[in-house]
Short mmCIF file of C-alpha atoms in Angstrom, two decimals:
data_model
loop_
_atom_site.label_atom_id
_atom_site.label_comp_id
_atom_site.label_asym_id
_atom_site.label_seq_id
_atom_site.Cartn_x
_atom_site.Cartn_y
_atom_site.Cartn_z
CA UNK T 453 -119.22 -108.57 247.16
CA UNK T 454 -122.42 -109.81 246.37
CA UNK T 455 -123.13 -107.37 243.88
CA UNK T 456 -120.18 -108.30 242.24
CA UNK T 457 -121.28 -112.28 241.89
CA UNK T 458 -124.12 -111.10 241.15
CA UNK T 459 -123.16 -109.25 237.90
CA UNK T 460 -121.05 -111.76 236.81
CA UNK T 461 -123.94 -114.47 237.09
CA UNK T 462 -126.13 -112.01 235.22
CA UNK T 463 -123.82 -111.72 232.25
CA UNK T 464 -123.16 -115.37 232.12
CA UNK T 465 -126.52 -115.72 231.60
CA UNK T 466 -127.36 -112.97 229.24
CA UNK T 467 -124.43 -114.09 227.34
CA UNK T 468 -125.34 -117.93 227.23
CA UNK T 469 -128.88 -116.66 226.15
CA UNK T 470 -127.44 -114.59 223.39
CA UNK T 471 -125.11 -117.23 222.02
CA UNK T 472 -128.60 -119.68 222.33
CA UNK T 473 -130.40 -117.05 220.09
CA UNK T 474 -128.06 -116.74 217.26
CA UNK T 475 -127.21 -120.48 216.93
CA UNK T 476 -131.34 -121.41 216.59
CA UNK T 477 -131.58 -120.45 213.03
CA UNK T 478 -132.90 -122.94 209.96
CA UNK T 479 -129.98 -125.21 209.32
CA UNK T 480 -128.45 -124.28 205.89
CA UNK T 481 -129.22 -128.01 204.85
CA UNK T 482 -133.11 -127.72 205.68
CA UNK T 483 -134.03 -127.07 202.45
CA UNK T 484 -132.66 -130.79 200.63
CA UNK T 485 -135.52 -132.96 199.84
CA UNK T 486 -134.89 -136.28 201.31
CA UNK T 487 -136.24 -139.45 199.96
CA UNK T 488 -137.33 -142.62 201.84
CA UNK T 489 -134.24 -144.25 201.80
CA UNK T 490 -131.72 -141.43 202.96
CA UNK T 491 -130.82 -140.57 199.44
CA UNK T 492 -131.35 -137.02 198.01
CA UNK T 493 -134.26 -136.23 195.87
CA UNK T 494 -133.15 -135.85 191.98
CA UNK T 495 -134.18 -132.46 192.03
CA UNK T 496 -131.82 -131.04 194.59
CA UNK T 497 -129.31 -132.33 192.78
CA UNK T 498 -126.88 -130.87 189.76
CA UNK T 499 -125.18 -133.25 187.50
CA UNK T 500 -121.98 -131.49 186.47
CA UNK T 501 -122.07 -131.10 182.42
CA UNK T 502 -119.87 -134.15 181.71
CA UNK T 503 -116.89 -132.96 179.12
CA UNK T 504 -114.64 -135.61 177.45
CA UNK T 505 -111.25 -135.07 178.62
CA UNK T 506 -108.19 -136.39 176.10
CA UNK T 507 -105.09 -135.11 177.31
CA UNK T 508 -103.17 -136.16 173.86
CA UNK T 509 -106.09 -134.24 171.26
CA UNK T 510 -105.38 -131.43 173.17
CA UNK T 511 -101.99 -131.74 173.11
CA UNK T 512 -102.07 -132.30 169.33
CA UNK T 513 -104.51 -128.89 168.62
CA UNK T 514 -101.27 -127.55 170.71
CA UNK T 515 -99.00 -128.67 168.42
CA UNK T 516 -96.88 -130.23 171.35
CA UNK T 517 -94.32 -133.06 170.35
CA UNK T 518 -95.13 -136.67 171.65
CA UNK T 519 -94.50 -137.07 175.35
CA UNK T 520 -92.57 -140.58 175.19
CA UNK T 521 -89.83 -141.77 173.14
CA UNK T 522 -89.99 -145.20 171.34
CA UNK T 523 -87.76 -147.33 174.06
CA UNK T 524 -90.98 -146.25 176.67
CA UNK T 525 -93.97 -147.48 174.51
CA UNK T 526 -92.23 -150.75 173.26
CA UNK T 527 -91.49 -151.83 176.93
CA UNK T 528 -88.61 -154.04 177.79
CA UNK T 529 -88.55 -157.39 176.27
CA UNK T 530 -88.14 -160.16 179.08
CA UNK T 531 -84.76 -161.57 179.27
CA UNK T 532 -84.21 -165.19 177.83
CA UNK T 533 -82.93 -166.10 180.71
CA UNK T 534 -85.20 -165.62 183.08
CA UNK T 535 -88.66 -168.89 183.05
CA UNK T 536 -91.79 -166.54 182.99
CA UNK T 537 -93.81 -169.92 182.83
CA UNK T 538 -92.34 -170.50 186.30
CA UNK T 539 -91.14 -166.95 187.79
CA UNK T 540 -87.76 -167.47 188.36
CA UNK T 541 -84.27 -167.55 186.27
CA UNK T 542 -83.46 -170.30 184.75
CA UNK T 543 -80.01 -170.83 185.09
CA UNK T 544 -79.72 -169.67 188.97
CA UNK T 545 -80.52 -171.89 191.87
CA UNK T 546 -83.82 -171.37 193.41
CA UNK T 547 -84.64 -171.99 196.45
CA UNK T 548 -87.94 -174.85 196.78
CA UNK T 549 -89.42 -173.49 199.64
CA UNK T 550 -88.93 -169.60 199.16
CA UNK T 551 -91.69 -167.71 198.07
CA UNK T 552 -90.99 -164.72 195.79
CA UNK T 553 -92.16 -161.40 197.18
CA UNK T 554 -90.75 -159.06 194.46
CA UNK T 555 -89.29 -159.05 190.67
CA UNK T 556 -87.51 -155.97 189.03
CA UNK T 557 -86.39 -156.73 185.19
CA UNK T 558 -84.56 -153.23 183.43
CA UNK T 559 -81.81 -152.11 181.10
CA UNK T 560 -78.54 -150.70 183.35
CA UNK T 561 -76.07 -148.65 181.53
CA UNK T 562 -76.38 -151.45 177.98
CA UNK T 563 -77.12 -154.55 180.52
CA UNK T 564 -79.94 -156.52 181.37
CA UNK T 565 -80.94 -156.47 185.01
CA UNK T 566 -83.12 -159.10 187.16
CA UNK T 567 -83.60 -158.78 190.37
CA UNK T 568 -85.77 -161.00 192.65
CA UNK T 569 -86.35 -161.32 196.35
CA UNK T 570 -87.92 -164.27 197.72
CA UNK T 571 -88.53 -165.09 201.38
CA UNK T 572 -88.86 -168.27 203.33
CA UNK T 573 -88.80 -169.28 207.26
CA UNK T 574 -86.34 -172.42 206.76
CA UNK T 575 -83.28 -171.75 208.95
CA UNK T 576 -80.43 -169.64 207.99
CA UNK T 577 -78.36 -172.52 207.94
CA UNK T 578 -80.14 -174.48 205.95
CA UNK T 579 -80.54 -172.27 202.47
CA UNK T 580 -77.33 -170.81 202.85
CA UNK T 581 -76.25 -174.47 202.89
CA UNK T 582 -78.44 -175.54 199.97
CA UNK T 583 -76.83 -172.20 197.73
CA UNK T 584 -73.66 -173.36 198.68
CA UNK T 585 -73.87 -177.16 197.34
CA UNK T 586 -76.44 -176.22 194.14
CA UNK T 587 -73.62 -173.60 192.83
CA UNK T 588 -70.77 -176.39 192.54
CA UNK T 589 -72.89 -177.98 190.21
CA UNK T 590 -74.14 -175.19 188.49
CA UNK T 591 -71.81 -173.88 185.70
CA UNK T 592 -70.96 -170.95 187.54
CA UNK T 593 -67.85 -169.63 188.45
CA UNK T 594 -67.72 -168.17 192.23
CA UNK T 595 -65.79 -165.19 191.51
CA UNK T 596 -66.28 -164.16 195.36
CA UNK T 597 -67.70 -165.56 198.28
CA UNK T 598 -69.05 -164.00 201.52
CA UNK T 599 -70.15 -165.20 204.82
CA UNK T 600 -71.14 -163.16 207.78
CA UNK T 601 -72.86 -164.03 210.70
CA UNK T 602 -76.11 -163.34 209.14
CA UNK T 603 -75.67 -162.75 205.48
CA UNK T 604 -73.69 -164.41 203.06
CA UNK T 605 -73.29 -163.62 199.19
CA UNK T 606 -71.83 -165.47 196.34
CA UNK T 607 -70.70 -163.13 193.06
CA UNK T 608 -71.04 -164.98 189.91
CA UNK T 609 -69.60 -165.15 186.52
CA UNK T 610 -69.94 -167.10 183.77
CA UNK T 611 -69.40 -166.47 180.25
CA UNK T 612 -67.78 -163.12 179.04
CA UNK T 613 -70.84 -160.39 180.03
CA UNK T 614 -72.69 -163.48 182.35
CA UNK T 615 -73.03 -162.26 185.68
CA UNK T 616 -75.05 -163.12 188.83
CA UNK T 617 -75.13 -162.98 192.47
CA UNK T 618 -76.99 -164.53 195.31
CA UNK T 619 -77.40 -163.04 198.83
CA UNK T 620 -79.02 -164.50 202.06
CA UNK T 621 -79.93 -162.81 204.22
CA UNK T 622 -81.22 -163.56 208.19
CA UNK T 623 -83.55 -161.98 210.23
CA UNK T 624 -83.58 -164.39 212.89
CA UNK T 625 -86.01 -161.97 215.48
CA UNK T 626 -88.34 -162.00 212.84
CA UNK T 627 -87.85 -165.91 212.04
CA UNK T 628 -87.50 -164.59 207.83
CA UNK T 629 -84.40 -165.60 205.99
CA UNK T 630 -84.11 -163.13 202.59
CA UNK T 631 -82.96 -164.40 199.33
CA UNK T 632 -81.77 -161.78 196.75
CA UNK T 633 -80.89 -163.22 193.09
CA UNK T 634 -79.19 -160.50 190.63
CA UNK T 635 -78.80 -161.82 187.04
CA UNK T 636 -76.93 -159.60 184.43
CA UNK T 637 -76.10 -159.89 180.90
CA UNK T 638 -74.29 -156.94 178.51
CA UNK T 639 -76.16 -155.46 175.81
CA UNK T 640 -73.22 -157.16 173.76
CA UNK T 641 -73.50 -160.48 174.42
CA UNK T 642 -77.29 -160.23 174.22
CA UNK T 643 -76.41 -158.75 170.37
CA UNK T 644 -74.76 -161.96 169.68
CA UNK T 645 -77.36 -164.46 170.58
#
């Protein structure tokens, strides 16, 4: 039995000194020049030969057609009724106190779309109120109205291809009320303006 412990100890140990031997060899990194400051000498170093990359030359010695149309390098023109000056649309309500966390401006199917979310920590009760008494005054026509516990949403229309909606929203664990204002107008009634 001792013999037996005894071997096993023994090839621990031979093992342990083998796997000691073979890992004490000059570190593959030994041979980088360091200067004072940590940085690597210049001479261990090789720049990469720099090449000037342009995508569209090569594409052209290709003879490949143009990658966008015209619509994608013009952009999209802002909508006349939304106040870039001030961030918001002109002819909606907006809320004093709400900051605005997100704009989206595109063309949908011939209409142009706005969409901007704005937050605030006033009360739920207290913009959905101020919506409610700003659109009676406001030229629009409340073609739908609405209210849920913690959401309520007004769809608007106004002249023929005038649209807009308004949507509050309540997160009252997180003390955040939402406000969501869509503005729409048809590519038609944009023609004739």
């Amino acid at each position: 039995m001792e013999t037996q412990v005894f071997n096993r100890a023994l090839a621990v140990l031979i093992l342990c000194t083998a796997v000691w031997f073979s890992a004490c060899k000059k570190p593959s990194y030994a041979d980088i020049k360091v200067e004072e400051h940590g940085a690597a000498a210049q001479g261990n170093r090789e720049e990469p030969k720099s090449q000037s990359i342009d995508p569209e030359s090569d594409l052209k010695k290709l003879g490949a057609p143009d990658q966008g149309n015209a619509d994608q390098q013009k952009g999209i023109a802002m909508p006349d009724f939304f106040d870039s000056g001030k961030g918001r649309v002109k002819d909606l309500p907006y809320y004093p106190r709400a900051v605005t966390t997100n704009i989206q401006i595109a063309p949908v199917s011939n209409t142009t779309m706005l969409l901007q979310v704005m937050k605030t920590r006033d009360s739920f009760e207290t913009v959905t109120a101020f919506f409610d008494q700003a659109l009676k005054t406001g030229g629009w026509k409340i073609s739908s109205l609405n209210k849920g516990e913690s959401l309520w949403s007004w769809e608007l229309a106004k002249d023929k291809g005038e649209q807009g909606a308004i949507q509050v929203e309540g997160q009252k664990e997180q003390g955040i009320v939402f406000i969501v204002l869509r503005r729409a107008r048809s590519a038609t009634e944009l023609d004739k303006k």
